[in-house]
Structures are given as structure tokens and as C-alpha cells.
């Protein structure tokens, strides 16, 4: 199935393709575990699922709208070092998982990222600021991020833990961008490549 779809690994599969593989596994597995079940109905189901898959991929290739419904669309997650609030309202990605993706890409804070796009296949594409343009940002490393609090006692750069808005602050209060009131000390380290 992976060869037929032109993909090299499970991570490249869309949700639709994973569902097709599960359906194929179910169709192939039933006669293996049940002696009373004939193999011919499973072969017919197997063929029908493959034809259905081919039909839907053909329709997706012909219609951009159908492809967006079937495969999903890429979403901007970060722009200019800030989480996009419009996308975040409709998005269901977990912040911890996204932070893990950032750390795997060698990112220690949001100020290093000019743009992050969640692709329809589940991968994240990162575009970075040049080292000279890195800004203060919200840390994504576990220990610095754990210092988040509603209290601000020392003047410095702080980032909103919800939208990553960063500013110099001397006292607590709501984020002017998203109205969240939890802050974390910001960092502006360069990216290590």
C-alpha cells in the first residue's frame, strides 16, 4: 500500500491513507483468525477498498477543494515569532507535542522562528530568523518554560504562555494580544545549527 501511494513511510501518510491501511488490515486479518470465514470475501473487500482509494485520489487530483476536504490544508502556527491566534482557535494540536517538534528542529524559543507551518501530512515546516534578527521569545525548553507564573517581580522581557507575545514588563497583568495572564521569562539566544 505504501508503494502504491508513492510514500516511503508511515509519517508521510495522511489521516485518510492511514484509515485505508487500517481497513485493508481488517479485511486481510479476518480470515486469518477465523477458520469459518472464506478468503474470497476478504479479497473482494480488499479490491473494493483499493478501488475506492484510487477513485478518491483521482478526484482529489482533479479538484483542489475536494483535496482540501480529504487531505486537509497547511496551517500557519507561528508568524514573526508569535502563535497565530486565528489558527490556534480552530487547531487541536497539543502544545507539548508542538514544543517537542520545535526542540527536535534545534529551536529553544519562539523568537528564533519567523514562520512555522503545520503541513497537511502532520509535519511542521520551520523558517528561521537570521541570527542578527532573532528576537526575544517564549522558551520551549522544559526547565525555562516551567518558570511560568502570573507574578512578575523583576523587570525584564516576558512572554505570554498562550500566544508567545513578548514585551518588557515590570508588573503582572493580562497580555494585550490574547488577554492571558500567565507569563514566562523570555530568552533571545541564537539558534545552534
mmCIF file of C-alpha atoms in Angstrom:
data_model
loop_
_atom_site.group_PDB
_atom_site.id
_atom_site.type_symbol
_atom_site.label_atom_id
_atom_site.label_comp_id
_atom_site.label_asym_id
_atom_site.label_seq_id
_atom_site.Cartn_x
_atom_site.Cartn_y
_atom_site.Cartn_z
ATOM 1 C CA UNK A 1 0.000 0.000 0.000
ATOM 2 C CA UNK A 2 2.847 2.373 0.813
ATOM 3 C CA UNK A 3 4.450 1.643 -2.553
ATOM 4 C CA UNK A 4 1.150 2.165 -4.383
ATOM 5 C CA UNK A 5 0.654 5.548 -2.721
ATOM 6 C CA UNK A 6 4.238 6.631 -3.510
ATOM 7 C CA UNK A 7 5.046 7.202 0.171
ATOM 8 C CA UNK A 8 8.176 5.930 1.873
ATOM 9 C CA UNK A 9 6.993 5.814 5.469
ATOM 10 C CA UNK A 10 4.001 5.967 7.771
ATOM 11 C CA UNK A 11 4.826 9.554 8.800
ATOM 12 C CA UNK A 12 4.204 10.677 5.215
ATOM 13 C CA UNK A 13 0.671 9.264 5.204
ATOM 14 C CA UNK A 14 -2.410 11.423 5.571
ATOM 15 C CA UNK A 15 -5.184 10.534 8.016
ATOM 16 C CA UNK A 16 -7.234 9.250 5.079
ATOM 17 C CA UNK A 17 -4.426 6.925 3.962
ATOM 18 C CA UNK A 18 -3.957 5.593 7.495
ATOM 19 C CA UNK A 19 -7.714 4.826 7.583
ATOM 20 C CA UNK A 20 -7.400 2.947 4.269
ATOM 21 C CA UNK A 21 -4.491 0.874 5.620
ATOM 22 C CA UNK A 22 -6.492 0.021 8.752
ATOM 23 C CA UNK A 23 -9.427 -1.052 6.558
ATOM 24 C CA UNK A 24 -7.104 -3.226 4.465
ATOM 25 C CA UNK A 25 -5.620 -4.773 7.601
ATOM 26 C CA UNK A 26 -9.060 -5.552 8.923
ATOM 27 C CA UNK A 27 -10.126 -7.130 5.626
ATOM 28 C CA UNK A 28 -6.956 -9.257 5.466
ATOM 29 C CA UNK A 29 -6.957 -10.166 9.153
ATOM 30 C CA UNK A 30 -10.463 -11.588 9.477
ATOM 31 C CA UNK A 31 -9.848 -14.816 7.512
ATOM 32 C CA UNK A 32 -6.515 -15.324 9.267
ATOM 33 C CA UNK A 33 -8.101 -15.521 12.698
ATOM 34 C CA UNK A 34 -11.412 -17.157 11.846
ATOM 35 C CA UNK A 35 -11.373 -20.621 10.204
ATOM 36 C CA UNK A 36 -15.033 -20.342 9.212
ATOM 37 C CA UNK A 37 -14.506 -17.185 7.167
ATOM 38 C CA UNK A 38 -13.717 -17.648 3.486
ATOM 39 C CA UNK A 39 -10.860 -15.753 1.904
ATOM 40 C CA UNK A 40 -12.800 -14.733 -1.250
ATOM 41 C CA UNK A 41 -14.994 -12.116 0.531
ATOM 42 C CA UNK A 42 -11.860 -10.611 2.057
ATOM 43 C CA UNK A 43 -10.178 -10.412 -1.363
ATOM 44 C CA UNK A 44 -13.306 -8.685 -2.722
ATOM 45 C CA UNK A 45 -13.290 -6.192 0.178
ATOM 46 C CA UNK A 46 -9.549 -5.668 -0.320
ATOM 47 C CA UNK A 47 -10.086 -4.887 -4.017
ATOM 48 C CA UNK A 48 -13.065 -2.618 -3.273
ATOM 49 C CA UNK A 49 -11.064 -0.619 -0.702
ATOM 50 C CA UNK A 50 -8.174 -0.199 -3.174
ATOM 51 C CA UNK A 51 -10.577 0.916 -5.928
ATOM 52 C CA UNK A 52 -12.243 3.331 -3.512
ATOM 53 C CA UNK A 53 -8.816 4.705 -2.568
ATOM 54 C CA UNK A 54 -7.851 5.124 -6.238
ATOM 55 C CA UNK A 55 -11.158 6.861 -7.017
ATOM 56 C CA UNK A 56 -10.787 9.319 -4.154
ATOM 57 C CA UNK A 57 -7.153 10.119 -5.012
ATOM 58 C CA UNK A 58 -8.196 10.670 -8.651
ATOM 59 C CA UNK A 59 -10.943 13.066 -7.544
ATOM 60 C CA UNK A 60 -8.514 14.833 -5.197
ATOM 61 C CA UNK A 61 -6.076 15.307 -8.093
ATOM 62 C CA UNK A 62 -8.833 16.855 -10.207
ATOM 63 C CA UNK A 63 -10.343 19.156 -7.564
ATOM 64 C CA UNK A 64 -8.397 21.345 -5.133
ATOM 65 C CA UNK A 65 -11.487 21.784 -2.955
ATOM 66 C CA UNK A 66 -12.010 18.005 -2.712
ATOM 67 C CA UNK A 67 -8.302 17.540 -1.936
ATOM 68 C CA UNK A 68 -8.530 20.082 0.911
ATOM 69 C CA UNK A 69 -11.514 18.207 2.369
ATOM 70 C CA UNK A 70 -9.820 14.822 2.012
ATOM 71 C CA UNK A 71 -6.234 15.686 2.968
ATOM 72 C CA UNK A 72 -6.604 18.912 4.957
ATOM 73 C CA UNK A 73 -4.793 22.213 4.448
ATOM 74 C CA UNK A 74 -1.499 23.562 5.702
ATOM 75 C CA UNK A 75 -1.891 25.916 8.668
ATOM 76 C CA UNK A 76 0.297 28.735 9.896
ATOM 77 C CA UNK A 77 1.125 28.113 13.560
ATOM 78 C CA UNK A 78 3.789 30.793 14.118
ATOM 79 C CA UNK A 79 4.257 34.081 12.290
ATOM 80 C CA UNK A 80 7.003 36.537 13.288
ATOM 81 C CA UNK A 81 7.704 34.602 16.493
ATOM 82 C CA UNK A 82 4.060 34.629 17.675
ATOM 83 C CA UNK A 83 1.427 31.897 17.689
ATOM 84 C CA UNK A 84 -1.326 32.731 15.222
ATOM 85 C CA UNK A 85 -4.491 33.221 17.243
ATOM 86 C CA UNK A 86 -6.887 32.582 14.328
ATOM 87 C CA UNK A 87 -5.372 29.175 13.606
ATOM 88 C CA UNK A 88 -4.963 28.361 17.294
ATOM 89 C CA UNK A 89 -8.706 28.794 17.884
ATOM 90 C CA UNK A 90 -9.517 26.114 15.300
ATOM 91 C CA UNK A 91 -6.447 23.930 15.807
ATOM 92 C CA UNK A 92 -6.318 20.884 18.047
ATOM 93 C CA UNK A 93 -2.552 20.315 18.226
ATOM 94 C CA UNK A 94 -1.132 19.822 21.688
ATOM 95 C CA UNK A 95 1.326 22.485 22.824
ATOM 96 C CA UNK A 96 3.679 19.886 24.350
ATOM 97 C CA UNK A 97 3.841 17.960 21.070
ATOM 98 C CA UNK A 98 4.498 21.157 19.131
ATOM 99 C CA UNK A 99 7.244 22.183 21.571
ATOM 100 C CA UNK A 100 8.813 18.735 21.087
ATOM 101 C CA UNK A 101 8.781 19.305 17.294
ATOM 102 C CA UNK A 102 10.483 22.669 17.845
ATOM 103 C CA UNK A 103 13.149 21.161 20.104
ATOM 104 C CA UNK A 104 13.823 18.400 17.550
ATOM 105 C CA UNK A 105 14.463 21.166 14.994
ATOM 106 C CA UNK A 106 17.004 22.787 17.340
ATOM 107 C CA UNK A 107 14.719 25.657 18.405
ATOM 108 C CA UNK A 108 14.926 26.861 22.005
ATOM 109 C CA UNK A 109 12.418 29.751 21.849
ATOM 110 C CA UNK A 110 9.757 31.234 19.579
ATOM 111 C CA UNK A 111 11.858 34.322 18.805
ATOM 112 C CA UNK A 112 14.067 32.184 16.551
ATOM 113 C CA UNK A 113 11.128 31.228 14.307
ATOM 114 C CA UNK A 114 9.884 33.572 11.609
ATOM 115 C CA UNK A 115 7.225 31.131 10.386
ATOM 116 C CA UNK A 116 6.049 27.638 11.323
ATOM 117 C CA UNK A 117 3.561 25.778 9.135
ATOM 118 C CA UNK A 118 1.730 22.618 10.148
ATOM 119 C CA UNK A 119 1.545 20.675 6.866
ATOM 120 C CA UNK A 120 -1.410 18.509 5.902
ATOM 121 C CA UNK A 121 0.714 15.379 6.419
ATOM 122 C CA UNK A 122 1.356 16.304 10.080
ATOM 123 C CA UNK A 123 4.937 17.524 9.662
ATOM 124 C CA UNK A 124 5.951 21.017 10.711
ATOM 125 C CA UNK A 125 7.980 23.270 8.409
ATOM 126 C CA UNK A 126 10.103 25.896 10.174
ATOM 127 C CA UNK A 127 11.537 29.066 8.651
ATOM 128 C CA UNK A 128 14.027 30.873 10.861
ATOM 129 C CA UNK A 129 15.090 34.437 11.516
ATOM 130 C CA UNK A 130 18.685 35.204 10.597
ATOM 131 C CA UNK A 131 20.894 35.215 13.728
ATOM 132 C CA UNK A 132 21.101 39.031 13.643
ATOM 133 C CA UNK A 133 17.276 39.271 13.609
ATOM 134 C CA UNK A 134 16.489 36.809 16.428
ATOM 135 C CA UNK A 135 14.091 38.458 18.896
ATOM 136 C CA UNK A 136 13.143 37.706 22.493
ATOM 137 C CA UNK A 137 10.731 34.790 22.588
ATOM 138 C CA UNK A 138 8.932 32.261 24.735
ATOM 139 C CA UNK A 139 11.220 29.365 25.745
ATOM 140 C CA UNK A 140 10.156 25.883 24.639
ATOM 141 C CA UNK A 141 12.727 24.024 26.726
ATOM 142 C CA UNK A 142 11.075 22.293 29.711
ATOM 143 C CA UNK A 143 13.034 23.918 32.581
ATOM 144 C CA UNK A 144 12.765 27.562 31.433
ATOM 145 C CA UNK A 145 9.094 27.075 30.443
ATOM 146 C CA UNK A 146 8.355 25.630 33.899
ATOM 147 C CA UNK A 147 9.132 29.086 35.368
ATOM 148 C CA UNK A 148 5.800 30.428 34.054
ATOM 149 C CA UNK A 149 3.740 32.359 36.548
ATOM 150 C CA UNK A 150 1.125 35.091 36.936
ATOM 151 C CA UNK A 151 3.560 37.048 39.118
ATOM 152 C CA UNK A 152 6.247 39.363 37.742
ATOM 153 C CA UNK A 153 8.602 40.785 40.347
ATOM 154 C CA UNK A 154 11.687 41.703 38.304
ATOM 155 C CA UNK A 155 11.711 43.999 35.276
ATOM 156 C CA UNK A 156 12.679 42.161 32.103
ATOM 157 C CA UNK A 157 11.398 40.553 28.936
ATOM 158 C CA UNK A 158 8.451 38.205 29.430
ATOM 159 C CA UNK A 159 6.410 36.100 27.014
ATOM 160 C CA UNK A 160 2.747 35.218 27.204
ATOM 161 C CA UNK A 161 2.451 31.436 27.615
ATOM 162 C CA UNK A 162 -0.620 31.290 25.337
ATOM 163 C CA UNK A 163 0.306 33.365 22.267
ATOM 164 C CA UNK A 164 4.080 33.966 22.826
ATOM 165 C CA UNK A 165 3.612 37.767 22.733
ATOM 166 C CA UNK A 166 6.789 39.216 24.237
ATOM 167 C CA UNK A 167 7.415 42.584 25.831
ATOM 168 C CA UNK A 168 9.431 44.233 28.568
ATOM 169 C CA UNK A 169 7.385 44.194 31.779
ATOM 170 C CA UNK A 170 7.843 45.169 35.406
ATOM 171 C CA UNK A 171 4.477 44.041 36.757
ATOM 172 C CA UNK A 172 1.873 41.335 36.179
ATOM 173 C CA UNK A 173 -1.209 41.807 34.025
ATOM 174 C CA UNK A 174 -3.081 40.493 31.022
ATOM 175 C CA UNK A 175 -1.452 40.008 27.636
ATOM 176 C CA UNK A 176 -2.557 42.843 25.322
ATOM 177 C CA UNK A 177 -2.832 40.379 22.442
ATOM 178 C CA UNK A 178 -4.805 37.431 23.879
ATOM 179 C CA UNK A 179 -5.780 38.522 27.435
ATOM 180 C CA UNK A 180 -3.953 35.566 29.054
ATOM 181 C CA UNK A 181 -2.276 36.468 32.357
ATOM 182 C CA UNK A 182 0.448 33.826 32.646
ATOM 183 C CA UNK A 183 3.996 34.883 31.721
ATOM 184 C CA UNK A 184 7.409 33.248 31.424
ATOM 185 C CA UNK A 185 10.832 34.970 31.310
ATOM 186 C CA UNK A 186 11.868 35.377 27.658
ATOM 187 C CA UNK A 187 15.186 34.448 26.095
ATOM 188 C CA UNK A 188 16.896 35.622 22.896
ATOM 189 C CA UNK A 189 19.615 33.048 22.305
ATOM 190 C CA UNK A 190 20.777 32.342 18.761
ATOM 191 C CA UNK A 191 19.909 29.058 17.119
ATOM 192 C CA UNK A 192 22.511 26.296 17.310
ATOM 193 C CA UNK A 193 22.720 24.556 13.925
#
